[in-house]
Amino acid sequence: MSYTEKELKKELEGKSYEFGFVTDIEAEKAPVGLNEEIIRLISSKKNEPDWLLEYRLNAFRIWNEMSSPDWAHVKYQEPDFQNICYYSAPKQKKQLESLDQVDPELLRTMEKLGISMEEQKRLTGVAVDFVMDSVSVATSFKDKLADLGIIFCSFSEAVQNHPELVKKYMGSVIPASDNYYAALNSAVFTDGSFCYIPKGVRCPMELSTYFRINEAGTGQFERTLVIADESSYVSYLEGCTAPQRDENQLHAAVVELIALDQAEIKYSTVQNWYPGDENGKGGVFNFVTKRGLCGYRSKISWTQVETGSAVTWKYPSCILKGDYAVGEFYSVALTNNYQQADTGTKMIHVGRNTKSTIISKGISAGFSQNSYRGLVKIGKGAKNARNFSQCDSLLMTDRCGAHTFPYIECENPSAMVEHEATTSKIGEDQLFYCMQRGIPEEKAISLIVNGYAKEVLNKLPMEFAVEAQKLLEISLEGSVG
Amino acid sequence: MDTVLKIENLHCQVQGQQILKGLNLEIKRGEVHAIMGPNGSGKSTLSSVLAGKEDYEITAGQILYQNEDIGELSPEERSWKGMFLAFQYPVEIPGVSNINFLRTALNERNKALGRDQISAKDFLRLVSEKSSLVGLDNKLKNRSVNEGFSGGEKKRNEIFQMAMLEPTLSILDETDSGLDIDALKIVSNGVNTLKSEDNATIVITHYQRLLDYIVPDFVHVLYDGKIVKSGDKSLALDLEERGYDWLKLEKAL
């Protein structure tokens, strides 16, 4: 062949992560380190009520008693929690009344990320909340949503304007004591997104949050709380990017979903945090706790496309509490170079006739390690519960690893639990077949990988699916061997 | 008549093992050549090296396609120039629809040749025209490439792809294997319909049976990496009757 893989790799070097830029915006930062003083500072900066400060301090005490989890199939140097800045806010005028008041540098950042708020405002039906470093900087479409009684705002605003909802639901699905990183988040979270859909309302547009780490030496600790009241529906999207840096940055988020009786929440993530360079230097540690609570005949559907982060530790889960509740988890996790991902889900069946579906597609390239870890738990009272799990792994090289850790705990004999798993290596024969038909190798790889991940990509909203497809393509360039 | 393919003294090795040992062949436009031979004679190696598969190393001699030495060209470049291989074992590509696959193939070629992308309308017209040629079931078009296809459906799909790509040189590698007589007729009929004064076909087969339907102008016997005998279609009948052993004897003498 006239074009060797080496040449190709050379050509593609540096092209791999196109969101690696840094925005030059003046930021207001807290001193580095973690102690009660810092937490009090964050709380007062955000003008929080006492109960919330208490919540944070309590979480901090819990966290101090805990040690970091070591059961995941990942290896990394634990972050130095005293060397992180826990509060960084782009400096700007106090209250933003409209987009015109947003720092132009910030608007340029959003445009570079492909979110032109101006255009979003006019053209599309997607409402966006943009969270940079620690604070939410802009939310579009607020008024239109408010007409329907939908609340979509930053977490901080929700604390100020809807404290009763925040107080009632925050921590109700993921208590501060849940795990090490959830406890840390509960102590130091700075912002995030909040969403409430009233009874019987079908949210007419996709709600979307865009997370971005910008400042060096900061951690991002955001919280997302989505409440779908009875018989309501919402589709929620989350996107993430970060600049290219040599050091590891910590992202420890908490996402809580509450689907009340007969409500439906669709939560989609395209995670593209900076994955580190081709030697495994730098990159984001993505330690996230995501969980949803389902009431009677309600449904929560998680869809994730994970291509970024040096280390991912993440298990979006569903507690199927109400009878006939449905939980779904669709995941594509791609790791390249020295990335490590340990991701999966937990489906906790509590109610009768509850149903869950798990489709997980792992893709490993380079020297990466990709693990699926999942728990299907059928409680004593979960009569006629059903689960179907399918975990597939695709290997791109013979130096990477794919692992599957499925756990099944069943306490009710009427339950039906199915588990299927496959592992395959991308076939030379498949590639040759495509190339013989005139499809060059790179294109053939993306065709095959996208075909492999199709079941999951199909679950994403349209515009996101296209973006995710491109992302898989970029993340895999020059990776077969 | 001009020459489509000229193979000169071709030596080819795979993982250090010499398989082709001085093969010569010349094919002109409008001709159908059948290549027969016992197992292990190098038939599949010939189709792989012509299509440019990795690990099939040319150690001596050359392959001239339309007067150009294509030994260094990638498989896709050969494809863009009009070479097509109908695979003996077509692979499955889960999640990629037949239609999407072919559209990608056509557009990649158009891109490489500096032509415009095919419009959705023209593409669909082409699909319906060509699929009727091989009697390809409508539902197979939207299914994933070869996934869950029967043996016959896979081979039919190969000929459908061939029709879509309109190659100058088609190589059919044991297309008859695994086909019942009805499927064989349909596939042969497709190949015959696509035959023209401008293109050429190589039919690689084990059995004479296929040649009742795709009538060759020339028959060559491949044995131990070389063409040891060439003739017209009566040679195929001889082989059918006498097997390959007499050739071995002839060669030994």
XYZ file of C-alpha atoms in Angstrom:
734
model
C 0.000 0.000 0.000
C 1.191 3.452 -0.865
C 0.103 5.074 2.346
C 1.315 3.561 5.577
C -0.385 3.774 8.876
C 2.585 5.605 10.308
C 2.264 8.390 7.789
C -1.374 8.608 8.576
C -0.778 8.864 12.288
C 1.724 11.629 11.720
C -0.721 13.539 9.646
C -3.382 13.241 12.268
C -1.271 14.186 15.234
C -2.577 17.157 17.145
C -5.755 17.072 15.156
C -7.393 14.764 17.582
C -8.851 17.123 20.179
C -10.271 20.240 18.633
C -11.687 21.709 21.825
C -8.289 22.076 23.446
C -8.219 25.846 23.438
C -8.157 28.064 26.529
C -10.351 31.112 26.860
C -8.725 34.199 28.281
C -11.320 35.410 30.716
C -10.625 36.995 34.007
C -11.785 34.723 36.762
C -12.559 35.162 40.386
C -10.998 32.262 42.245
C -11.015 30.996 45.775
C -7.673 30.083 47.377
C -6.592 26.507 46.667
C -7.276 23.886 49.275
C -10.214 22.283 50.970
C -11.474 23.008 54.486
C -14.597 24.274 56.206
C -13.549 27.849 55.547
C -13.522 27.303 51.814
C -16.942 25.714 51.987
C -18.291 28.630 53.976
C -16.748 30.952 51.406
C -18.423 29.173 48.488
C -21.718 29.176 50.311
C -21.546 32.861 51.136
C -20.375 33.780 47.609
C -23.501 32.138 46.404
C -25.636 33.739 49.043
C -26.995 30.414 50.176
C -29.519 29.727 52.931
C -28.273 28.153 56.148
C -29.737 24.740 55.501
C -27.619 24.436 52.393
C -24.452 25.444 54.185
C -25.278 22.829 56.802
C -25.815 20.278 54.058
C -22.378 21.083 52.639
C -20.598 20.967 55.980
C -22.254 17.699 56.848
C -21.174 16.248 53.497
C -17.645 17.458 54.105
C -17.536 15.666 57.462
C -18.796 12.494 55.828
C -16.238 12.821 53.052
C -13.424 13.211 55.563
C -14.340 9.828 57.005
C -14.337 8.101 53.628
C -11.577 6.844 51.387
C -11.552 6.815 47.634
C -13.015 3.754 45.920
C -10.467 1.232 44.731
C -12.643 -1.442 43.195
C -12.827 0.016 39.715
C -10.613 -1.401 36.981
C -8.623 1.822 36.600
C -5.208 3.001 37.756
C -4.431 6.621 38.471
C -2.704 8.929 40.867
C -5.322 10.150 43.313
C -5.788 13.901 42.964
C -4.321 16.095 45.699
C -7.504 17.568 47.061
C -5.620 20.316 48.869
C -4.124 21.506 45.602
C -7.343 22.220 43.765
C -9.215 25.430 43.492
C -12.843 24.795 44.381
C -14.352 28.005 43.168
C -13.631 29.767 39.937
C -16.107 32.075 38.319
C -15.646 34.067 35.135
C -15.602 37.661 36.352
C -18.492 39.669 35.059
C -21.229 42.048 35.957
C -23.315 40.752 38.763
C -26.586 39.730 37.250
C -27.088 38.950 33.622
C -30.340 40.283 32.302
C -29.786 39.257 28.722
C -27.183 37.735 26.462
C -25.922 41.187 25.461
C -24.309 41.456 28.845
C -22.279 38.323 28.482
C -18.543 38.788 28.123
C -17.808 38.767 24.378
C -14.832 36.454 25.006
C -17.239 33.992 26.556
C -19.596 34.224 23.632
C -16.677 33.478 21.351
C -15.909 30.389 23.443
C -19.430 29.186 23.029
C -19.278 29.754 19.313
C -16.047 27.778 19.070
C -17.807 24.954 20.845
C -20.518 25.127 18.265
C -23.083 26.700 20.554
C -23.921 30.062 19.161
C -26.398 31.295 21.702
C -27.546 34.006 19.351
C -28.432 31.499 16.734
C -29.806 29.049 19.192
C -32.119 31.770 20.316
C -33.445 32.361 16.871
C -33.318 29.095 15.033
C -33.361 25.900 16.964
C -35.618 24.383 19.490
C -32.907 23.663 21.993
C -32.648 25.574 25.228
C -29.094 25.748 26.526
C -27.596 26.320 29.932
C -23.863 26.966 29.705
C -21.711 26.129 32.713
C -18.073 27.198 32.615
C -15.742 26.140 35.400
C -17.994 26.573 38.355
C -20.851 28.791 37.364
C -23.679 28.852 34.949
C -23.243 31.777 32.582
C -26.183 31.820 30.287
C -29.508 30.158 29.845
C -31.563 30.632 26.737
C -35.278 30.304 26.104
C -36.123 30.892 29.731
C -39.186 32.968 29.073
C -40.722 30.655 26.586
C -40.314 27.751 28.972
C -41.672 29.768 31.868
C -44.956 30.196 30.001
C -45.451 26.460 30.382
C -44.444 26.555 34.009
C -41.114 24.860 33.222
C -38.223 25.964 35.344
C -34.870 25.681 33.614
C -32.074 27.620 35.217
C -28.725 27.328 36.899
C -28.597 25.466 40.180
C -27.660 28.653 42.042
C -30.677 30.478 40.719
C -32.871 27.578 41.729
C -31.492 27.794 45.257
C -32.449 31.482 45.353
C -35.783 31.295 43.545
C -37.118 27.828 44.209
C -35.574 26.775 47.502
C -38.528 24.557 48.426
C -37.993 22.323 45.364
C -34.235 22.170 45.830
C -34.566 21.391 49.507
C -37.125 18.682 48.898
C -35.320 16.813 46.152
C -31.615 17.536 46.414
C -29.862 14.504 47.856
C -33.059 12.460 47.771
C -31.671 10.067 45.157
C -27.975 10.429 45.854
C -27.368 11.222 49.516
C -24.103 12.891 50.425
C -22.993 9.648 52.028
C -23.505 7.674 48.818
C -19.882 7.524 47.793
C -16.585 9.355 48.076
C -16.996 11.621 45.071
C -20.681 12.275 45.657
C -19.781 13.370 49.196
C -17.051 15.653 47.838
C -19.445 17.130 45.331
C -22.112 17.681 47.985
C -19.595 19.657 50.018
C -18.109 21.855 47.325
C -20.464 21.948 44.324
C -20.651 25.407 42.865
C -23.314 25.314 40.222
C -25.044 23.194 37.666
C -28.416 22.957 36.068
C -31.861 22.723 37.515
C -34.990 21.708 35.744
C -38.583 21.239 36.839
C -41.369 20.135 34.534
C -44.837 20.631 36.012
C -47.614 18.056 36.061
C -48.830 16.918 32.675
C -46.461 19.139 30.682
C -44.512 17.805 27.741
C -41.425 19.939 27.393
C -41.563 21.136 23.774
C -37.821 21.390 23.220
C -34.628 19.620 24.131
C -33.067 21.094 27.247
C -29.319 21.161 27.100
C -26.452 21.948 29.409
C -22.964 22.548 28.173
C -20.173 22.015 30.698
C -16.706 23.409 30.201
C -13.614 23.412 32.385
C -11.474 26.406 31.467
C -9.205 27.561 34.291
C -6.089 25.572 35.133
C -5.912 23.989 38.557
C -9.624 24.026 39.106
C -11.989 21.177 39.609
C -15.455 21.131 38.223
C -18.138 20.057 40.665
C -21.548 20.613 39.248
C -24.908 19.269 40.254
C -27.811 18.633 38.009
C -31.283 18.122 39.350
C -34.125 17.234 37.015
C -37.617 16.784 38.372
C -40.376 15.578 36.094
C -43.676 15.921 37.889
C -46.518 13.476 37.283
C -47.252 12.625 33.664
C -44.682 15.050 32.285
C -41.924 14.508 29.752
C -38.509 16.012 29.193
C -35.482 15.252 27.061
C -32.250 16.551 28.469
C -28.814 16.769 26.841
C -25.431 17.264 28.367
C -22.172 18.035 26.580
C -18.683 18.442 28.031
C -15.302 19.753 26.861
C -12.101 21.049 28.452
C -8.828 22.646 27.310
C -5.746 20.593 26.582
C -3.538 20.646 29.683
C -0.653 18.583 30.977
C -2.029 18.163 34.469
C -5.016 16.045 35.364
C -8.181 17.939 36.139
C -10.906 16.645 38.363
C -14.533 16.567 37.425
C -16.827 15.128 40.075
C -20.448 15.729 39.268
C -23.732 14.564 40.680
C -26.838 14.179 38.548
C -30.151 13.356 40.165
C -33.283 12.607 38.194
C -36.713 12.276 39.686
C -39.491 10.911 37.511
C -42.752 11.036 39.423
C -45.707 8.818 38.515
C -46.110 8.289 34.784
C -43.407 10.804 33.931
C -40.591 10.234 31.465
C -37.043 11.595 31.466
C -34.631 11.026 28.642
C -31.115 12.028 29.621
C -28.393 12.051 26.977
C -24.719 12.761 27.439
C -21.943 13.316 24.952
C -18.845 13.374 27.107
C -15.739 14.710 25.436
C -13.550 15.973 28.258
C -9.906 16.280 27.264
C -8.601 12.674 27.242
C -4.891 13.398 27.693
C -2.269 13.193 24.969
C -1.172 10.093 23.064
C 1.272 9.213 25.868
C -1.386 9.398 28.542
C -0.245 12.746 29.970
C -2.938 15.054 31.306
C -6.638 14.656 30.801
C -9.719 14.903 32.954
C -10.613 12.530 35.779
C -14.304 12.051 35.291
C -15.806 10.694 38.512
C -19.511 11.110 38.237
C -22.521 9.836 40.128
C -25.772 9.750 38.188
C -28.958 8.184 39.372
C -32.656 8.418 38.729
C -35.696 7.515 40.781
C -38.737 6.151 38.975
C -42.277 6.305 40.277
C -45.323 4.334 39.179
C -45.310 3.696 35.418
C -42.549 6.207 34.898
C -39.511 5.849 32.709
C -35.920 7.010 32.831
C -33.662 6.501 29.889
C -29.918 7.187 30.052
C -27.979 7.451 26.813
C -24.301 8.206 26.897
C -21.520 8.531 24.377
C -18.248 8.620 26.268
C -15.174 9.451 24.245
C -13.211 11.815 26.464
C -11.491 11.847 29.887
C -8.278 10.160 30.978
C -10.180 8.148 33.563
C -13.937 7.642 33.620
C -15.771 6.233 36.585
C -19.455 6.506 36.030
C -22.610 4.395 36.452
C -25.846 6.150 35.526
C -28.442 4.129 37.371
C -32.167 3.735 37.900
C -34.092 2.889 41.012
C -37.312 1.387 39.741
C -39.407 2.022 42.779
C -42.896 2.322 41.362
C -44.752 -0.605 39.823
C -44.385 -0.846 36.043
C -41.460 1.570 36.048
C -38.989 1.293 33.163
C -35.256 1.961 33.231
C -32.986 2.055 30.201
C -29.269 2.468 29.754
C -27.651 2.847 26.354
C -23.944 3.439 26.265
C -21.088 3.755 23.825
C -17.732 4.130 25.554
C -14.693 4.619 23.401
C -11.166 4.626 24.791
C -7.982 5.304 22.849
C -4.288 5.770 23.680
C -3.979 5.377 27.490
C -7.547 6.238 28.437
C -9.316 4.136 31.034
C -13.037 3.770 31.426
C -14.956 1.833 34.026
C -18.573 2.524 33.263
C -21.941 0.835 33.325
C -25.144 1.040 35.237
C -27.197 -0.190 38.143
C -30.793 -1.202 37.698
C -32.456 -1.601 41.060
C -35.848 -3.257 40.717
C -38.055 -2.517 43.706
C -41.573 -2.300 42.290
C -43.583 -5.045 40.639
C -43.549 -5.537 36.874
C -40.592 -3.234 36.505
C -38.516 -3.524 33.367
C -34.966 -2.549 32.488
C -32.827 -2.687 29.371
C -29.068 -2.293 29.224
C -27.195 -1.967 25.947
C -23.499 -1.260 26.375
C -21.021 -0.980 23.526
C -17.365 -0.658 24.438
C -14.726 0.249 21.881
C -11.063 0.008 22.884
C -8.141 1.272 20.830
C -4.475 2.042 21.450
C -3.335 0.884 24.899
C -6.601 1.726 26.576
C -8.655 -0.242 29.086
C -12.404 -0.305 28.767
C -14.642 -1.975 31.347
C -18.345 -2.469 31.640
C -19.546 -2.835 35.219
C -23.210 -3.319 35.875
C -25.539 -4.439 38.597
C -29.022 -5.783 38.082
C -30.729 -6.145 41.426
C -34.170 -7.625 41.787
C -35.618 -6.946 45.210
C -37.908 -9.274 47.156
C -41.044 -7.413 46.170
C -40.143 -6.981 42.499
C -42.550 -9.563 41.199
C -42.312 -10.218 37.460
C -39.378 -7.880 37.073
C -37.548 -8.207 33.784
C -34.114 -7.226 32.655
C -32.292 -7.599 29.406
C -28.587 -6.759 29.235
C -26.326 -6.803 26.246
C -22.655 -5.907 26.598
C -20.514 -5.881 23.517
C -16.831 -5.063 23.243
C -14.928 -4.173 20.116
C -11.146 -4.258 20.119
C -9.231 -2.149 17.619
C -5.735 -3.343 18.474
C -4.135 -6.253 20.279
C -2.654 -4.014 22.990
C -5.904 -2.732 24.484
C -8.247 -4.390 26.922
C -11.982 -4.944 27.243
C -13.537 -6.216 30.443
C -17.055 -7.012 31.550
C -18.133 -7.196 35.182
C -21.832 -7.999 35.319
C -23.412 -8.504 38.728
C -26.862 -9.981 39.140
C -28.630 -10.181 42.476
C -32.055 -11.711 42.335
C -34.333 -12.130 45.347
C -37.570 -12.796 43.567
C -38.101 -16.086 41.729
C -40.620 -14.667 39.266
C -38.037 -12.330 37.735
C -36.467 -12.834 34.334
C -32.921 -11.646 33.834
C -31.072 -12.071 30.544
C -27.471 -11.240 29.872
C -25.661 -11.402 26.546
C -22.076 -10.456 25.910
C -19.757 -10.511 22.917
C -16.187 -9.494 22.289
C -14.811 -9.040 18.811
C -11.808 -7.550 17.132
C -12.330 -5.235 14.211
C -11.904 -7.607 11.315
C -9.171 -7.319 8.714
C -11.677 -9.051 6.482
C -14.313 -6.429 7.139
C -11.833 -3.670 6.357
C -10.628 -5.374 3.190
C -14.204 -5.892 2.074
C -14.963 -2.183 2.447
C -11.719 -1.137 0.795
C -12.326 -3.443 -2.146
C -15.585 -1.562 -2.667
C -13.649 1.704 -2.769
C -14.046 2.827 0.837
C -10.668 3.947 2.258
C -9.508 2.439 5.552
C -10.269 5.421 7.811
C -13.747 5.751 6.407
C -14.238 2.002 6.628
C -13.318 2.014 10.326
C -15.770 4.754 11.111
C -18.445 2.994 9.087
C -17.904 -0.265 10.957
C -17.683 1.389 14.386
C -20.750 3.514 13.785
C -22.608 0.430 12.645
C -21.521 -1.345 15.793
C -22.708 1.549 17.965
C -25.830 2.253 15.957
C -28.309 0.780 18.408
C -27.148 3.332 20.956
C -26.605 6.299 18.617
C -30.171 5.859 17.391
C -31.372 6.712 20.882
C -29.807 10.160 20.773
C -31.726 13.196 19.583
C -30.995 13.913 15.924
C -28.416 16.730 16.095
C -26.597 15.002 18.905
C -26.410 11.749 16.984
C -24.611 13.440 14.105
C -22.187 15.103 16.501
C -21.582 11.815 18.304
C -20.870 10.045 15.050
C -18.268 12.636 14.105
C -16.778 12.422 17.558
C -16.309 8.669 17.269
C -14.663 9.211 13.902
C -12.228 11.816 15.239
C -11.437 9.829 18.366
C -10.509 6.766 16.345
C -8.424 8.317 13.600
C -5.300 6.283 12.937
C -6.081 3.798 15.672
C -6.232 0.396 14.017
C -3.312 -1.920 14.417
C -9.562 -5.291 -28.717
C -7.506 -3.803 -25.954
C -6.148 -5.563 -22.952
C -7.782 -5.086 -19.572
C -5.454 -7.233 -17.523
C -2.030 -8.654 -18.188
C -0.334 -10.744 -15.547
C 3.340 -11.450 -16.221
C 5.378 -14.075 -14.428
C 3.578 -13.329 -11.167
C 5.162 -14.669 -8.006
C 3.312 -14.065 -4.797
C 3.957 -15.108 -1.249
C 1.769 -15.081 1.832
C 3.401 -15.138 5.264
C 6.635 -16.398 3.800
C 5.017 -19.115 1.773
C 5.332 -18.985 -1.989
C 1.878 -19.581 -3.495
C 1.989 -18.199 -7.026
C 5.060 -19.262 -8.961
C 5.161 -17.553 -12.322
C 1.600 -17.008 -13.429
C 0.829 -15.516 -16.859
C -2.578 -14.388 -18.052
C -3.940 -11.876 -20.524
C -7.552 -10.745 -20.634
C -9.140 -8.474 -23.221
C -12.330 -6.484 -23.130
C -15.482 -8.477 -23.693
C -13.895 -11.763 -22.600
C -14.842 -14.205 -19.885
C -12.016 -16.314 -18.486
C -12.565 -19.242 -16.185
C -9.840 -20.312 -13.803
C -10.149 -23.792 -12.408
C -7.934 -25.877 -10.257
C -7.791 -28.215 -7.303
C -7.746 -27.042 -3.678
C -4.550 -25.276 -2.729
C -3.536 -24.493 -6.288
C -3.582 -20.727 -5.622
C -7.005 -19.678 -6.938
C -7.996 -17.594 -3.934
C -4.495 -16.163 -3.650
C -4.829 -14.936 -7.207
C -8.068 -13.091 -6.443
C -6.606 -11.602 -3.242
C -3.409 -10.380 -4.853
C -5.339 -8.874 -7.755
C -7.541 -6.955 -5.314
C -4.508 -5.819 -3.302
C -5.087 -7.546 0.009
C -2.515 -6.837 2.679
C 0.069 -9.587 3.326
C -0.107 -10.788 -0.278
C 3.355 -9.862 -1.382
C 4.449 -9.779 -5.004
C 8.012 -11.114 -5.072
C 8.483 -11.126 -8.848
C 6.585 -10.303 -12.007
C 3.819 -7.741 -12.340
C 0.126 -7.082 -12.715
C -0.741 -4.646 -15.475
C -4.281 -3.332 -15.344
C -5.136 -1.212 -18.360
C -1.406 -0.922 -19.032
C -0.625 0.307 -15.521
C 1.394 -1.616 -12.950
C -0.979 -1.733 -9.993
C 1.246 -3.728 -7.633
C 1.676 -0.768 -5.281
C -1.889 0.482 -5.330
C -4.196 0.145 -2.325
C -7.356 -1.944 -2.614
C -9.549 1.156 -2.786
C -7.454 2.691 -5.553
C -7.860 -0.476 -7.582
C -11.555 -0.391 -6.892
C -11.803 3.217 -8.116
C -10.132 2.132 -11.350
C -12.879 -0.388 -11.968
C -11.743 -3.648 -10.378
C -14.323 -5.639 -8.496
C -14.000 -8.806 -6.459
C -17.089 -10.862 -5.663
C -16.021 -12.572 -2.454
C -16.212 -16.268 -1.795
C -17.214 -15.509 1.794
C -18.840 -12.056 1.911
C -18.390 -10.556 5.386
C -21.130 -9.230 7.611
C -21.051 -5.608 8.746
C -23.586 -5.268 11.564
C -25.433 -1.981 11.853
C -24.430 -0.718 8.402
C -27.294 -0.929 5.948
C -26.643 -2.285 2.499
C -27.876 0.977 1.025
C -25.664 3.150 3.200
C -22.697 0.933 2.428
C -23.150 1.234 -1.325
C -23.824 4.935 -1.218
C -20.629 5.421 0.768
C -18.734 3.280 -1.728
C -20.072 5.204 -4.723
C -19.459 8.571 -3.169
C -15.950 7.718 -2.032
C -15.172 6.734 -5.594
C -16.762 9.872 -6.969
C -14.734 11.922 -4.526
C -11.508 10.153 -5.481
C -12.179 10.646 -9.176
C -13.181 14.274 -8.736
C -16.785 13.658 -9.692
C -19.936 15.029 -8.095
C -21.640 13.120 -5.306
C -24.593 11.091 -6.444
C -27.950 12.640 -5.532
C -30.338 10.691 -3.347
C -32.828 10.520 -6.186
C -30.361 9.180 -8.755
C -29.000 6.755 -6.221
C -32.386 5.281 -5.424
C -33.213 4.983 -9.098
C -29.948 3.127 -9.643
C -30.680 0.829 -6.700
C -34.117 -0.153 -7.957
C -32.836 -0.679 -11.499
C -29.891 -2.840 -10.454
C -31.582 -4.841 -7.752
C -34.259 -6.072 -10.133
C -31.413 -7.378 -12.284
C -30.438 -9.917 -9.647
C -33.871 -10.268 -8.076
C -32.650 -8.925 -4.762
C -35.411 -8.846 -2.217
C -36.388 -5.297 -1.357
C -36.058 -5.818 2.356
C -32.447 -6.965 1.994
C -31.458 -3.520 0.770
C -32.149 -1.940 4.116
C -30.787 -4.745 6.204
C -27.238 -4.650 7.522
C -24.624 -5.732 4.981
C -24.883 -9.525 4.685
C -26.034 -9.885 8.289
C -28.309 -12.870 8.639
C -28.355 -13.387 4.875
C -28.565 -16.942 3.568
C -25.668 -18.218 1.466
C -27.616 -17.530 -1.706
C -28.649 -14.039 -0.577
C -25.037 -13.152 0.157
C -23.896 -14.147 -3.315
C -26.799 -12.346 -4.887
C -25.862 -9.286 -2.887
C -22.324 -9.500 -4.286
C -23.663 -9.421 -7.826
C -25.973 -6.555 -6.871
C -22.968 -4.581 -5.634
C -21.143 -5.445 -8.818
C -24.067 -4.091 -10.833
C -24.055 -0.888 -8.778
C -20.334 -0.288 -9.203
C -20.210 -1.220 -12.919
C -16.654 -2.535 -12.913
C -14.368 -2.930 -15.919
C -12.882 -6.115 -14.517
C -14.889 -8.436 -12.293
C -13.377 -11.336 -10.438
C -15.879 -13.875 -9.183
C -14.247 -15.984 -6.516
C -16.077 -19.313 -6.186
C -19.366 -17.532 -6.542
C -21.062 -20.870 -7.085
C -20.045 -22.369 -3.761
C -22.987 -22.890 -1.466
C -25.594 -22.098 -4.110
C -28.522 -24.299 -5.011
C -29.403 -24.577 -8.670
C -32.048 -21.838 -8.637
C -29.771 -19.344 -6.963
C -27.013 -20.333 -9.350
C -29.236 -19.508 -12.297
C -30.202 -16.122 -10.900
C -26.633 -15.171 -10.083
C -25.379 -16.350 -13.504
C -28.145 -14.489 -15.210
C -27.066 -11.325 -13.397
C -23.472 -11.781 -14.476
C -24.473 -12.442 -18.086
C -26.661 -9.347 -18.175
C -23.822 -7.191 -16.910
C -21.409 -8.567 -19.488
C -20.575 -6.168 -22.296
C -18.012 -5.464 -24.982
C -16.274 -3.062 -22.614
C -15.777 -5.161 -19.536
C -14.123 -8.445 -18.710
C -14.785 -11.214 -16.194
C -12.666 -13.766 -14.394
C -14.633 -16.680 -13.015
C -12.771 -18.692 -10.426
C -14.438 -21.993 -9.759
C -13.975 -25.499 -8.631
C -16.702 -27.059 -10.670
C -17.726 -27.068 -14.266
C -21.368 -26.585 -13.259
C -21.215 -22.787 -13.125
C -19.750 -22.673 -16.617
C -22.959 -24.124 -18.029
C -24.509 -20.801 -17.125
C -21.644 -18.363 -17.481
C -20.030 -19.528 -20.678
C -16.317 -18.741 -20.751
C -14.266 -17.796 -23.788
C -11.193 -19.354 -22.204
C -10.572 -21.893 -19.494
C -7.286 -22.030 -17.585
C -6.132 -24.661 -15.178
C -4.197 -23.407 -12.208
C -1.979 -25.924 -10.547
C 0.767 -25.366 -7.995
C 0.856 -21.616 -8.554
C 0.998 -21.682 -12.338
C -1.367 -21.950 -15.237
C -0.584 -25.366 -16.613
C -3.171 -25.636 -19.317
C -5.427 -23.293 -21.254
C -8.186 -24.000 -23.689
C -11.775 -23.259 -24.591
C -14.817 -24.343 -22.649
C -14.379 -28.008 -23.622
C -11.395 -28.084 -21.253
C -13.791 -27.572 -18.373
C -15.790 -30.575 -19.472
C -12.623 -32.646 -19.688
C -11.742 -31.659 -16.148
C -15.199 -32.518 -14.952
C -14.859 -35.963 -16.436
C -11.289 -36.778 -15.576
C -10.640 -34.747 -12.437
C -7.331 -32.980 -11.844
C -5.144 -35.996 -11.316
C -4.223 -36.428 -14.969
C -2.770 -32.910 -14.889
C -0.560 -33.840 -12.008
C 0.662 -36.791 -13.990
C 1.179 -34.660 -17.073
C 3.153 -32.178 -15.030
C 5.283 -34.857 -13.477
C 6.293 -36.182 -16.878
